[in-house]
Coordinates of C-alpha atoms in Angstrom, one line a residue:
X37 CA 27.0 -4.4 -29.4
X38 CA 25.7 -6.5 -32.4
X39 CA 22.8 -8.9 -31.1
X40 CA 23.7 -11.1 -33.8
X41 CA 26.0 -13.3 -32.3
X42 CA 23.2 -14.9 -30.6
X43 CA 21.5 -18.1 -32.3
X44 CA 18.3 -17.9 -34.2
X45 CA 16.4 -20.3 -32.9
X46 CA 12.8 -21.9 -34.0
X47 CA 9.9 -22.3 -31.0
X48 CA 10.0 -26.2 -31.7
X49 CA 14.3 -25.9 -31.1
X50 CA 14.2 -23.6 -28.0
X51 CA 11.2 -25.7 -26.8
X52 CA 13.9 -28.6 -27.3
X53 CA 16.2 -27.1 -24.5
X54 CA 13.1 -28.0 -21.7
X55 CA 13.5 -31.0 -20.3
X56 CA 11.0 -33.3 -17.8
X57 CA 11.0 -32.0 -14.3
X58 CA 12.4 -28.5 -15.4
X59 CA 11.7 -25.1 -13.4
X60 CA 10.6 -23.1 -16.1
X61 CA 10.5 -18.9 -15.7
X62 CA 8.7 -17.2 -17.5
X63 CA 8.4 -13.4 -18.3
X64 CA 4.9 -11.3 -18.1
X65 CA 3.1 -9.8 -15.4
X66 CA -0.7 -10.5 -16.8
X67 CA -0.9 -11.6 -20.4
X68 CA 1.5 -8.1 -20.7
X69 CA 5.1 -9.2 -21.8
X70 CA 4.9 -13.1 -21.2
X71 CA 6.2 -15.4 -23.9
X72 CA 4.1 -16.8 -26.5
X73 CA 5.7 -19.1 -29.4
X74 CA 7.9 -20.8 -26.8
X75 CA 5.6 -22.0 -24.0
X76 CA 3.1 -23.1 -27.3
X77 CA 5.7 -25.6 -28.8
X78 CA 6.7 -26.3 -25.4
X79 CA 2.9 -27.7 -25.2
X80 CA 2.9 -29.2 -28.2
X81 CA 6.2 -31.1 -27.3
X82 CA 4.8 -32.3 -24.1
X83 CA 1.8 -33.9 -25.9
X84 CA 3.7 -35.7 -28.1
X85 CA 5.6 -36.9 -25.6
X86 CA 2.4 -38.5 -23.9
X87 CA 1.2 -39.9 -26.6
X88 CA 4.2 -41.8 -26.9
X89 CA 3.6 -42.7 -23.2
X90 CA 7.0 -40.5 -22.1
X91 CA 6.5 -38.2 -18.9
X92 CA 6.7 -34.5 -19.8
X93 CA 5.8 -31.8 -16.8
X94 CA 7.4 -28.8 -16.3
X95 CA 7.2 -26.6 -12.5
X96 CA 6.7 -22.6 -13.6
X97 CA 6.7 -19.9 -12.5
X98 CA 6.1 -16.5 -13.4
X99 CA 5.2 -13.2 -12.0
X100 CA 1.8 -13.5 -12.0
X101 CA -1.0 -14.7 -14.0
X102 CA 0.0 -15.0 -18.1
X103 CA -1.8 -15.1 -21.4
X104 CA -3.6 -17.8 -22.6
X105 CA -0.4 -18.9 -24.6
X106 CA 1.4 -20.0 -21.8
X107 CA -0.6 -21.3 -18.5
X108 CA -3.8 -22.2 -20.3
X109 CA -1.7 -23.6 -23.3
X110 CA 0.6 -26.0 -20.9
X111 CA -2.7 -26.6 -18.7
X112 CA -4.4 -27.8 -21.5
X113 CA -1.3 -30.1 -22.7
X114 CA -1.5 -31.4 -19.1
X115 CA 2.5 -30.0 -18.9
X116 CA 2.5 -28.0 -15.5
X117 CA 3.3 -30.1 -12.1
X118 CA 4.2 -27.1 -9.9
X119 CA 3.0 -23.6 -10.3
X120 CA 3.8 -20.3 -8.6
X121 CA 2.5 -17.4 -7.4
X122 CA -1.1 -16.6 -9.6
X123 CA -2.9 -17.7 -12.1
X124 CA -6.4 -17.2 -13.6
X125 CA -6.2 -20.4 -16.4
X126 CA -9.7 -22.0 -16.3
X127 CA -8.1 -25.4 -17.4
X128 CA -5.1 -24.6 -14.4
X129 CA -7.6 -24.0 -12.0
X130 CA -9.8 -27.3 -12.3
X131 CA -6.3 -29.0 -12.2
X132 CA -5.0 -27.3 -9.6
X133 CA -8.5 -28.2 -7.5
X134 CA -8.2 -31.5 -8.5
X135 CA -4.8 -31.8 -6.6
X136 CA -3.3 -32.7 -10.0
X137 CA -1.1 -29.3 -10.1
X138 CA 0.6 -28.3 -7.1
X139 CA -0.2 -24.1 -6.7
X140 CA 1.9 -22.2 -4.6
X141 CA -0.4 -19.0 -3.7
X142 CA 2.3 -16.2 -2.5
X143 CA 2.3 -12.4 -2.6
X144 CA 3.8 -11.1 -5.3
X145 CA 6.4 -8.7 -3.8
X146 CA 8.3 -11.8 -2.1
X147 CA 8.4 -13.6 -5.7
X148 CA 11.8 -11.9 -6.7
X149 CA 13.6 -12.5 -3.2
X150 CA 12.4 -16.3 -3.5
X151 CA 14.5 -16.7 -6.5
X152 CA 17.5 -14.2 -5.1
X153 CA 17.9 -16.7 -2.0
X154 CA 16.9 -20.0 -3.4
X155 CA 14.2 -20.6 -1.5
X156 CA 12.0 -22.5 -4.3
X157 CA 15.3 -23.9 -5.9
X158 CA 16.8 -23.9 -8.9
X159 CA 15.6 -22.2 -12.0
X160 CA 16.7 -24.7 -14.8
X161 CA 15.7 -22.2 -18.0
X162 CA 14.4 -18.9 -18.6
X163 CA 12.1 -17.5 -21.4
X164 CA 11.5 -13.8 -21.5
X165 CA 10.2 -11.7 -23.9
X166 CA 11.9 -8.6 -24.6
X167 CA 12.2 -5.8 -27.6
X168 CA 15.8 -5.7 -27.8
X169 CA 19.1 -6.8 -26.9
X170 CA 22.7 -6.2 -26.8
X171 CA 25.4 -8.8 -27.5
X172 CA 26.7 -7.8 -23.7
X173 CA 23.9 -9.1 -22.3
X174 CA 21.8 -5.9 -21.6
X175 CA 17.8 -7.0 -22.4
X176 CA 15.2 -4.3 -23.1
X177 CA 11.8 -6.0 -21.5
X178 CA 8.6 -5.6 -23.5
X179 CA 5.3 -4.7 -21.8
X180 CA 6.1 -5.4 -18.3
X181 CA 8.7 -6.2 -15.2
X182 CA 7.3 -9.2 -13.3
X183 CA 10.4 -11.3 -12.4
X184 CA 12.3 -11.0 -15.7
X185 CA 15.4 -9.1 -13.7
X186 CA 15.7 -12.2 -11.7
X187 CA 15.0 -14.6 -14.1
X188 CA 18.2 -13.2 -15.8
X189 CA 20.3 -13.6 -12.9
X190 CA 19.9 -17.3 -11.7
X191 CA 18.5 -19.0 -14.6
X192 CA 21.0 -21.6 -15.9
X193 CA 19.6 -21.0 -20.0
X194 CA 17.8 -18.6 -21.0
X195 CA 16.2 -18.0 -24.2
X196 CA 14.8 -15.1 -25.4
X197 CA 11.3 -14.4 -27.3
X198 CA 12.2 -11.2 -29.2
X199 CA 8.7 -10.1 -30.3
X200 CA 8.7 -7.1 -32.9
X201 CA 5.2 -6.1 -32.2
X202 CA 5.9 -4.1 -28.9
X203 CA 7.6 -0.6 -29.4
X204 CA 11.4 -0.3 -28.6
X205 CA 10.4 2.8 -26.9
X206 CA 9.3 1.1 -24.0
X207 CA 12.7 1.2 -22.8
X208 CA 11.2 4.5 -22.2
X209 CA 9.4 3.8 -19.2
X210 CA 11.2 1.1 -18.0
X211 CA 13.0 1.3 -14.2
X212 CA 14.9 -2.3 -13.6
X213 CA 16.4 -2.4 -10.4
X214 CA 17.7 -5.6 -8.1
X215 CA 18.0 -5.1 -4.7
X216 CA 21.0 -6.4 -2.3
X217 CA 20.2 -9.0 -0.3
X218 CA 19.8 -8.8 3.7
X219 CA 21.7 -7.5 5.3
X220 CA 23.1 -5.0 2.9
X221 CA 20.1 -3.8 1.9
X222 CA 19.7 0.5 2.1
X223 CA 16.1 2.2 1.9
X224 CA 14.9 2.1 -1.5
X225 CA 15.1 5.6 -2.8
X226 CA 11.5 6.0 -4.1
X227 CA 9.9 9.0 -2.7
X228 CA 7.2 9.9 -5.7
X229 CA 5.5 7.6 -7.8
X230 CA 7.5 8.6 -11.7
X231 CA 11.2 8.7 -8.9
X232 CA 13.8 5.9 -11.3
X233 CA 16.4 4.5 -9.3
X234 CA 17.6 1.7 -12.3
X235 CA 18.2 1.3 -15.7
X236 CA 16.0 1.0 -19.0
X237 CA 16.9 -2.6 -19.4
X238 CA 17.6 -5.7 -17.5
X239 CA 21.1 -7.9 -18.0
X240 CA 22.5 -11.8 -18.3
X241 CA 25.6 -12.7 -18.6
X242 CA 25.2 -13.7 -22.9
X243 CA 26.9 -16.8 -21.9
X244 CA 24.0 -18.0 -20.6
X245 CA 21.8 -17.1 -23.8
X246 CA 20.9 -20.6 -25.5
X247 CA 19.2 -18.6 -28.9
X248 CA 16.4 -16.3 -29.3
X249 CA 13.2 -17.0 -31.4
X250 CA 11.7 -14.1 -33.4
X251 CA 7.9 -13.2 -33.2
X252 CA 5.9 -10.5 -34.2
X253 CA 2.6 -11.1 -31.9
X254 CA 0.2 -8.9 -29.7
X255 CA -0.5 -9.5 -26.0
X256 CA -4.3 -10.9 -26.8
X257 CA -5.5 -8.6 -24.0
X258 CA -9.5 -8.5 -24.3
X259 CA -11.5 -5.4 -23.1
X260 CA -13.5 -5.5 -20.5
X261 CA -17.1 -5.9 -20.0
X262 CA -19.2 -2.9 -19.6
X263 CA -19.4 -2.0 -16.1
X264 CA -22.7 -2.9 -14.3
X265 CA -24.9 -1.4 -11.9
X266 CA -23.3 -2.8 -8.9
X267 CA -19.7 -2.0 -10.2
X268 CA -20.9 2.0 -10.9
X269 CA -22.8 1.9 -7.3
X270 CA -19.4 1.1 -5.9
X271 CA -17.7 3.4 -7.6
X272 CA -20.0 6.7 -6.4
X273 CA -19.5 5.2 -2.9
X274 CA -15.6 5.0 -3.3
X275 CA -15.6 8.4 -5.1
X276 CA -17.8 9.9 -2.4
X277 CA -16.0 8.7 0.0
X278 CA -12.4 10.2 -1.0
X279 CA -13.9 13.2 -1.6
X280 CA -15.1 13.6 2.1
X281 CA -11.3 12.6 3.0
X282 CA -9.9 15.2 1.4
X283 CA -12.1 17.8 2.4
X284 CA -11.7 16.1 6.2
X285 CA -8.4 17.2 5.6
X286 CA -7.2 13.5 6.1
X287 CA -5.5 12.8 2.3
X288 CA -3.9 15.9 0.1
X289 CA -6.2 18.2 -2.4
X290 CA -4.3 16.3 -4.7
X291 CA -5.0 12.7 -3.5
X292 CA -2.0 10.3 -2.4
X293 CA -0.9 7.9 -5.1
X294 CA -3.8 5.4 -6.0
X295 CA -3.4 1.5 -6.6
X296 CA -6.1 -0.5 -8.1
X297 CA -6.1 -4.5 -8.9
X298 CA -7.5 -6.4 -12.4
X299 CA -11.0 -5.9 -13.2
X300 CA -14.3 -4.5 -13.9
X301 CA -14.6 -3.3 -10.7
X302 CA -11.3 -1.8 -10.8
X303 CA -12.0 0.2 -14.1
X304 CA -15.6 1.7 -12.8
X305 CA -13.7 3.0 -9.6
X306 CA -11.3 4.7 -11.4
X307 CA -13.6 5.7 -14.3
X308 CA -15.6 7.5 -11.6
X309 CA -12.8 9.5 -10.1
X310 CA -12.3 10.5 -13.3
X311 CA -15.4 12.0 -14.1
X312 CA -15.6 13.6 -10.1
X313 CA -14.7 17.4 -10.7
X314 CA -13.8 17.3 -7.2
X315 CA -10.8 15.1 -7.4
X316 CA -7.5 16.8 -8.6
X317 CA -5.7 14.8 -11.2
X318 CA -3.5 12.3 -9.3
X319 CA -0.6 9.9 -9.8
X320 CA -0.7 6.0 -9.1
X321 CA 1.9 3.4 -7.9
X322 CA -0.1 0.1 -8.7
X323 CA 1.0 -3.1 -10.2
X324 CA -1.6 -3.4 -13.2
X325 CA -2.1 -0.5 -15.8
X326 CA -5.4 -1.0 -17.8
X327 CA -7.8 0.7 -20.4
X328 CA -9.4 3.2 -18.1
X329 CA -6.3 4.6 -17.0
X330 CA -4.9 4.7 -20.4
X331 CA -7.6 7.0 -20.8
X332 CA -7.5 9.2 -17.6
X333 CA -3.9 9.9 -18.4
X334 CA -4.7 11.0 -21.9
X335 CA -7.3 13.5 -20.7
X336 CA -5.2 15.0 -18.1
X337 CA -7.1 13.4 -15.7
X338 CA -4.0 11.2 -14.4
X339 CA -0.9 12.8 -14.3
X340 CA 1.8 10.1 -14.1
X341 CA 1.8 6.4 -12.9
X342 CA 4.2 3.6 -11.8
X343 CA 3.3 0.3 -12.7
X344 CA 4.8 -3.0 -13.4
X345 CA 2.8 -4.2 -16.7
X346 CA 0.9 -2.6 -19.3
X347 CA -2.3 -4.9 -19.2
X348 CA -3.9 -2.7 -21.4
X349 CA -6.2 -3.9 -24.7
X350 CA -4.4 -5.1 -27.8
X351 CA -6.2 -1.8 -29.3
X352 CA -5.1 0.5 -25.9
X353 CA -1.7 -0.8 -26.2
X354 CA -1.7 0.0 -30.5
X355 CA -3.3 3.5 -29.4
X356 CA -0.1 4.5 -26.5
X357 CA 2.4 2.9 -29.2
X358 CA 0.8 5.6 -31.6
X359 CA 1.6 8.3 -29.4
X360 CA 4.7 7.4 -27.2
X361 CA 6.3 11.1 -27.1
X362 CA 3.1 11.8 -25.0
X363 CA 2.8 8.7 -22.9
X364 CA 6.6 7.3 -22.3
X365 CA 7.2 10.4 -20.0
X366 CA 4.1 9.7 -18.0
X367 CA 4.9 6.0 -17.1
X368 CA 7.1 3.8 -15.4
X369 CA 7.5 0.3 -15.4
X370 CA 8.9 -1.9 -12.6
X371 CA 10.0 -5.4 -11.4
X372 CA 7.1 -6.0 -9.1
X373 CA 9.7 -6.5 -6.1
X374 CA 9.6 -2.4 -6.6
X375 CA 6.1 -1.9 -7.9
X376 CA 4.9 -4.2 -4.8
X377 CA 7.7 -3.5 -2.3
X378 CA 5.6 -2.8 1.4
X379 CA 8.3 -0.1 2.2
X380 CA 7.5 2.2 -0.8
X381 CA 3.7 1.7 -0.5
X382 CA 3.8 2.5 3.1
X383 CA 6.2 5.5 2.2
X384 CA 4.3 7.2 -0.6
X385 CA 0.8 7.1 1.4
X386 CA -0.6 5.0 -1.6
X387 CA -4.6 4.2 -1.2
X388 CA -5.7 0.9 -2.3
X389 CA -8.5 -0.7 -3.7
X390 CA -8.5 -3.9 -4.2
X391 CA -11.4 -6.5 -4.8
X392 CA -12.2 -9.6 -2.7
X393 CA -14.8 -12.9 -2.7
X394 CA -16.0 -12.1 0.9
X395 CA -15.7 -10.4 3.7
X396 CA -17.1 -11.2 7.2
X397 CA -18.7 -8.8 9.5
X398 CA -15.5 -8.1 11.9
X399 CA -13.4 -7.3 8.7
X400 CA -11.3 -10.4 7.6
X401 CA -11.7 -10.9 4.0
X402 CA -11.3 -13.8 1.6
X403 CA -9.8 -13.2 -2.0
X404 CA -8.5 -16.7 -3.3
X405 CA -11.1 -19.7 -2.3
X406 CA -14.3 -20.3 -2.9
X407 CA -15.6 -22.3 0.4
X408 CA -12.6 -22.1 2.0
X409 CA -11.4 -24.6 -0.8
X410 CA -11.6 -24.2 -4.5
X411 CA -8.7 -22.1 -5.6
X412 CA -10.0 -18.8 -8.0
X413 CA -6.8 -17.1 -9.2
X414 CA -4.5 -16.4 -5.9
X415 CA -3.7 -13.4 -3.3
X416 CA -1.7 -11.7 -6.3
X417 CA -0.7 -8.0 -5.0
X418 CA -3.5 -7.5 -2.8
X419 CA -1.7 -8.5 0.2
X420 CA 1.1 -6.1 -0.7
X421 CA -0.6 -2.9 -1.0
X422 CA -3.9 -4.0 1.6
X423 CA -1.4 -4.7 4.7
X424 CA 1.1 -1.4 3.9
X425 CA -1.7 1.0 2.4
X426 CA -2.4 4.6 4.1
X427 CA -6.0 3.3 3.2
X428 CA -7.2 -0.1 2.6
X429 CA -10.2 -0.2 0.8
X430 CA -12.0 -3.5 0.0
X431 CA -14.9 -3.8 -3.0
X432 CA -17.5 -6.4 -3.9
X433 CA -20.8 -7.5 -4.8
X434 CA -23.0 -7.8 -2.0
X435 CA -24.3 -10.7 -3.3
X436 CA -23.3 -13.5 -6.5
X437 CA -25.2 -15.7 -8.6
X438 CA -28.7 -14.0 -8.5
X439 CA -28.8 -13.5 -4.5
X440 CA -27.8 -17.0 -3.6
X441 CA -24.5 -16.2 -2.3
X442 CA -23.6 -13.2 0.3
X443 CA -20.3 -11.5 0.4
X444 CA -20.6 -10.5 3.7
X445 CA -20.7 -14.1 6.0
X446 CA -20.2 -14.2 9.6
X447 CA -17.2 -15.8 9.0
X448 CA -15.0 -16.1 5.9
X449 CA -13.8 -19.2 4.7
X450 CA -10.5 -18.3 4.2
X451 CA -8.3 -15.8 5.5
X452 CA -6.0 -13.5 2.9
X453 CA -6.2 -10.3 4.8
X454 CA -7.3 -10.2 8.2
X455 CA -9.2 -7.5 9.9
X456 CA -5.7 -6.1 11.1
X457 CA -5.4 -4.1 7.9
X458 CA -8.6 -3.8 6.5
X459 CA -10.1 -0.4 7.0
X460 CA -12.9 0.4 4.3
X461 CA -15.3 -1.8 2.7
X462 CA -17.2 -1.4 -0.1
X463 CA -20.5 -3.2 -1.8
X464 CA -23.1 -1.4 -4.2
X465 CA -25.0 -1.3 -0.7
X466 CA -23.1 1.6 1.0
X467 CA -19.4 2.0 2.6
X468 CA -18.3 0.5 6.0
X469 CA -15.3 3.1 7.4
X470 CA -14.1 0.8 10.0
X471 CA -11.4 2.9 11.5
X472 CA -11.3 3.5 15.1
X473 CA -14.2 0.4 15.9
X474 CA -14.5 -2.4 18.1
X475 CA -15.6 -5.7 17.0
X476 CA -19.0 -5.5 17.5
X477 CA -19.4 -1.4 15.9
X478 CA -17.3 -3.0 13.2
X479 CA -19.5 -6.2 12.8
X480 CA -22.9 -3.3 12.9
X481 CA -21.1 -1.4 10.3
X482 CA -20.7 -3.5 8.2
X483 CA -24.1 -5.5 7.8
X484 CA -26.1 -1.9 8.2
X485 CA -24.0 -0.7 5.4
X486 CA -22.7 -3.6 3.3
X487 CA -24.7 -6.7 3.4
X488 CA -27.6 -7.4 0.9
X489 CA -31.0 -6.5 2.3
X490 CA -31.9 -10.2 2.2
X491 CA -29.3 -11.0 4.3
X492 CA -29.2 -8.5 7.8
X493 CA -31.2 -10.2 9.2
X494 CA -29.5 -13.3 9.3
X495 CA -26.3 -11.8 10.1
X496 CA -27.6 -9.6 13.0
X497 CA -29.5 -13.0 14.6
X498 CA -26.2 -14.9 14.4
X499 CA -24.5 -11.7 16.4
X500 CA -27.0 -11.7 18.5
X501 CA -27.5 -15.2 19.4
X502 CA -24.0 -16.1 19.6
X503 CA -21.2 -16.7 22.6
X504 CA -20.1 -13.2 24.0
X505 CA -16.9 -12.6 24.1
X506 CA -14.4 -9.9 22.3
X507 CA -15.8 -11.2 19.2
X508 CA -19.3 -13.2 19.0
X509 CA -18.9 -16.3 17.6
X510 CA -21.2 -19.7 17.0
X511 CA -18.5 -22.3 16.5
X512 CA -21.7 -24.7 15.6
X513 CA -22.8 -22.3 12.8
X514 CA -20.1 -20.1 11.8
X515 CA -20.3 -21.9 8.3
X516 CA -23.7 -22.6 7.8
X517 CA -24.1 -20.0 4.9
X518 CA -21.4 -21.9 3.3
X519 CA -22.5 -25.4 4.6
X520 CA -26.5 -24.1 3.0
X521 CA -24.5 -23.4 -0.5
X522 CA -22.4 -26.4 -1.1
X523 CA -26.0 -28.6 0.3
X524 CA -28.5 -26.7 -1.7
X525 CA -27.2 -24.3 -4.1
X526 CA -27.8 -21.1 -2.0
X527 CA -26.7 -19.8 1.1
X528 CA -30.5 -19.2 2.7
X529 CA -32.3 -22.3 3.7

């Protein structure tokens, strides 16, 4: 099973194979396992094809957002017409808010079964970075699932980025599974967080395999920030609170398993449960696994996780390579139509915490657009664990940008998760347990516990002067925070 009968190729060739008006796949889940030397002479093609005054713009898609060699590299080239399902490209973003790049903002766990059924068309060529493969077509994936599996099946080329820097032992951890389309689909047999139910690799027919391209080249994944004050005041109240749950009686000794999205918010939480002698060391089934965690499982603290990248540090990621007999047992890595899949999050009981831009005083919450218009990064797996969690918990900021801006409005500007499924939310004010209220306890909660000090007031005078009804609502100044920031720069007057 000799991979040598496949074609060296160079980036600049490979890039060659892309042609105008192209749907591109990528692989990577984060900057974790996407393509790098490809997608960079893909950029440089398409600018010399402008100069030249030819059109050159490709429509990708990925699993989520990617590293800076790929979506800010083709953003900046001004290469990307259509793009799908995340991003957090600064250059992407402005184009995408100036209407000059078409952004389809979708949930992660129904990227997979858009490709399956053709729903976003055809996928004209592949490019997925792997460790390994084997002349029959079996591909070992490098630091994470995304769409790869998919990728494999229905692209018409596919070329392959076969980076020597990632460990070949992450076929280790990985669990690549497709599942049947409707309506032969069976219950996905998940029923614990480290449970396989695939193989360690992914396959393509090596017809299909136009060359690979050999590089040797980390992730580029930063650290982040040290936490701030608001960030660790979330965390005590999140910690707090799942230690009252568990001696309620309502979640296990042992926790349920625990997902957590990107961020600094994201690694104070669980840096704080890790320091809490109260909480038992615990499993996760998430969809990112970052620096903190890396660190919770090496001190016993986390016992096992499911995940579908390894966004971890290019010095985290060194560190687990190091020590893989310890680490590789205590991870798996999945397509995110497994690592996001509603049925197994609403099976295993997982809690979720998950951060948002705003969140209005009956419980609706805004994580995409600023204003209700300017696009930030997308819904990403929020949706997928918020809607399907045993517990839903919702973090932010009370307030941005020095006090000028409040997280909690009366209405939100956008709607990604509505007050259906929200349950708990979360600002370095205090925590808002929402279960079992009405609108109006719910909309009391909220502002006694969550808004900014500078900011009840308003809120309670809009509840109180507004139209009764099941919920209370000014239609003539449900916006005016918003309308106050986009006129003068702050949402007060």
């Amino acid at each position: 099973m000799n991979r040598d009968r496949f074609t060296r190729l160079s980036a600049q060739d490979a890039a060659a194979v892309v042609k105008d008006g192209n749907t591109v796949g990528f692989s990577g889940f984060t900057a974790a396992g996407s393509p790098k030397a490809v997608p960079r002479a893909i950029a440089d093609f398409a600018k010399a094809e402008h100069a030249a005054n030819k059109n050159f713009k490709i429509r990708v898609i990925a699993g989520a957002s990617t590293g800076a060699s790929l979506d800010e590299a083709l953003a900046q080239a001004e290469a990307i017409s259509w793009r799908t399902p995340f991003q957090a490209s600064p250059t992407l973003r402005k184009q995408i808010n100036n209407q000059q790049v078409e952004f389809i903002d979708m949930h992660l766990s129904h990227v997979p079964q858009s490709i399956e059924f053709g729903f976003i068309g055809k996928i004209d060529v592949a490019v997925i970075e792997a460790t390994d493969i084997t002349a029959d077509g079996r591909v070992y994936l490098s630091a994470s699932g995304g769409i790869s599996p998919s990728l494999l099946r229905h692209a018409d080329k596919i070329i392959i980025e076969l980076n020597e820097y990632h460990s070949k032992r992450l076929c280790e951890m990985h669990d690549v599974a497709i599942l049947p389309t409707p309506p032969h689909r069976e219950a996905i047999h998940i029923f614990h967080p480290m449970e396989r139910i695939g193989t360690p690799f992914a396959w393509v027919d090596p017809k299909k395999i136009v060359g690979i391209v050999e590089t040797n080249e980390a992730d580029g994944i930063s650290e982040f920030s040290e936490s701030n004050e608001a960030c660790l005041k979330i965390a005590q109240h999140v910690v707090r609170f799942l230690v009252d749950e568990t001696k309620a009686g309502r979640v296990p000794e042992s926790l349920l398993p625990l997902q957590g999205g990107v961020g600094n918010i994201s690694n104070a939480v669980f840096g704080g449960i890790g320091q809490c002698d109260d909480i038992q060391p615990f499993h996760m089934y998430t969809e990112v696994f970052q620096d903190t965690l890396l660190d919770l499982m090496e001190s016993g603290r986390m016992l096992g996780a499911s995940t579908c990248s390894l966004t971890l540090s290019d010095d985290k990621l060194r560190k687990m390579y190091d020590n893989m007999d310890y680490f590789a047992p205590r991870l798996v890595i999945r397509p995110q139509e497994l690592s996001n899949n509603p049925g197994v999050i609403r099976r295993l009981g997982v809690i979720s915490i998950n951060a948002v831009l705003e969140v209005d005083m009956y419980g609706c919450a805004n994580s995409t657009h600023v204003c209700g218009t300017h696009m930030m990064n997308g819904v990403g797996g929020s949706g997928d664990f918020v809607r399907n969690a045993y517990l839903s918990i919702l973090v932010t900021p009370s307030v941005a940008k020095g006090g000028k801006i409040s997280a909690i409005v009366p209405m939100v500007s956008h709607v990604d998760h509505n007050e259906h499924s929200l349950q708990i939310v979360v600002t370095e004010q205090g925590l808002a347990d929402l279960r079992g209220l009405g609108p109006i306890e719910r909309a009391k909660c909220i502002i006694n516990n969550c808004a900014h000090p500078d900011y009840r007031d308003y809120l309670f005078r809009y509840m109180e002067n507004s139209r009764m009804g099941h919920l209370r609502h000014d239609l003539g100044k449900v916006f005016e925070l918003h309308e106050n920031l986009l006129r003068n720069g702050q949402m007060l007057p």
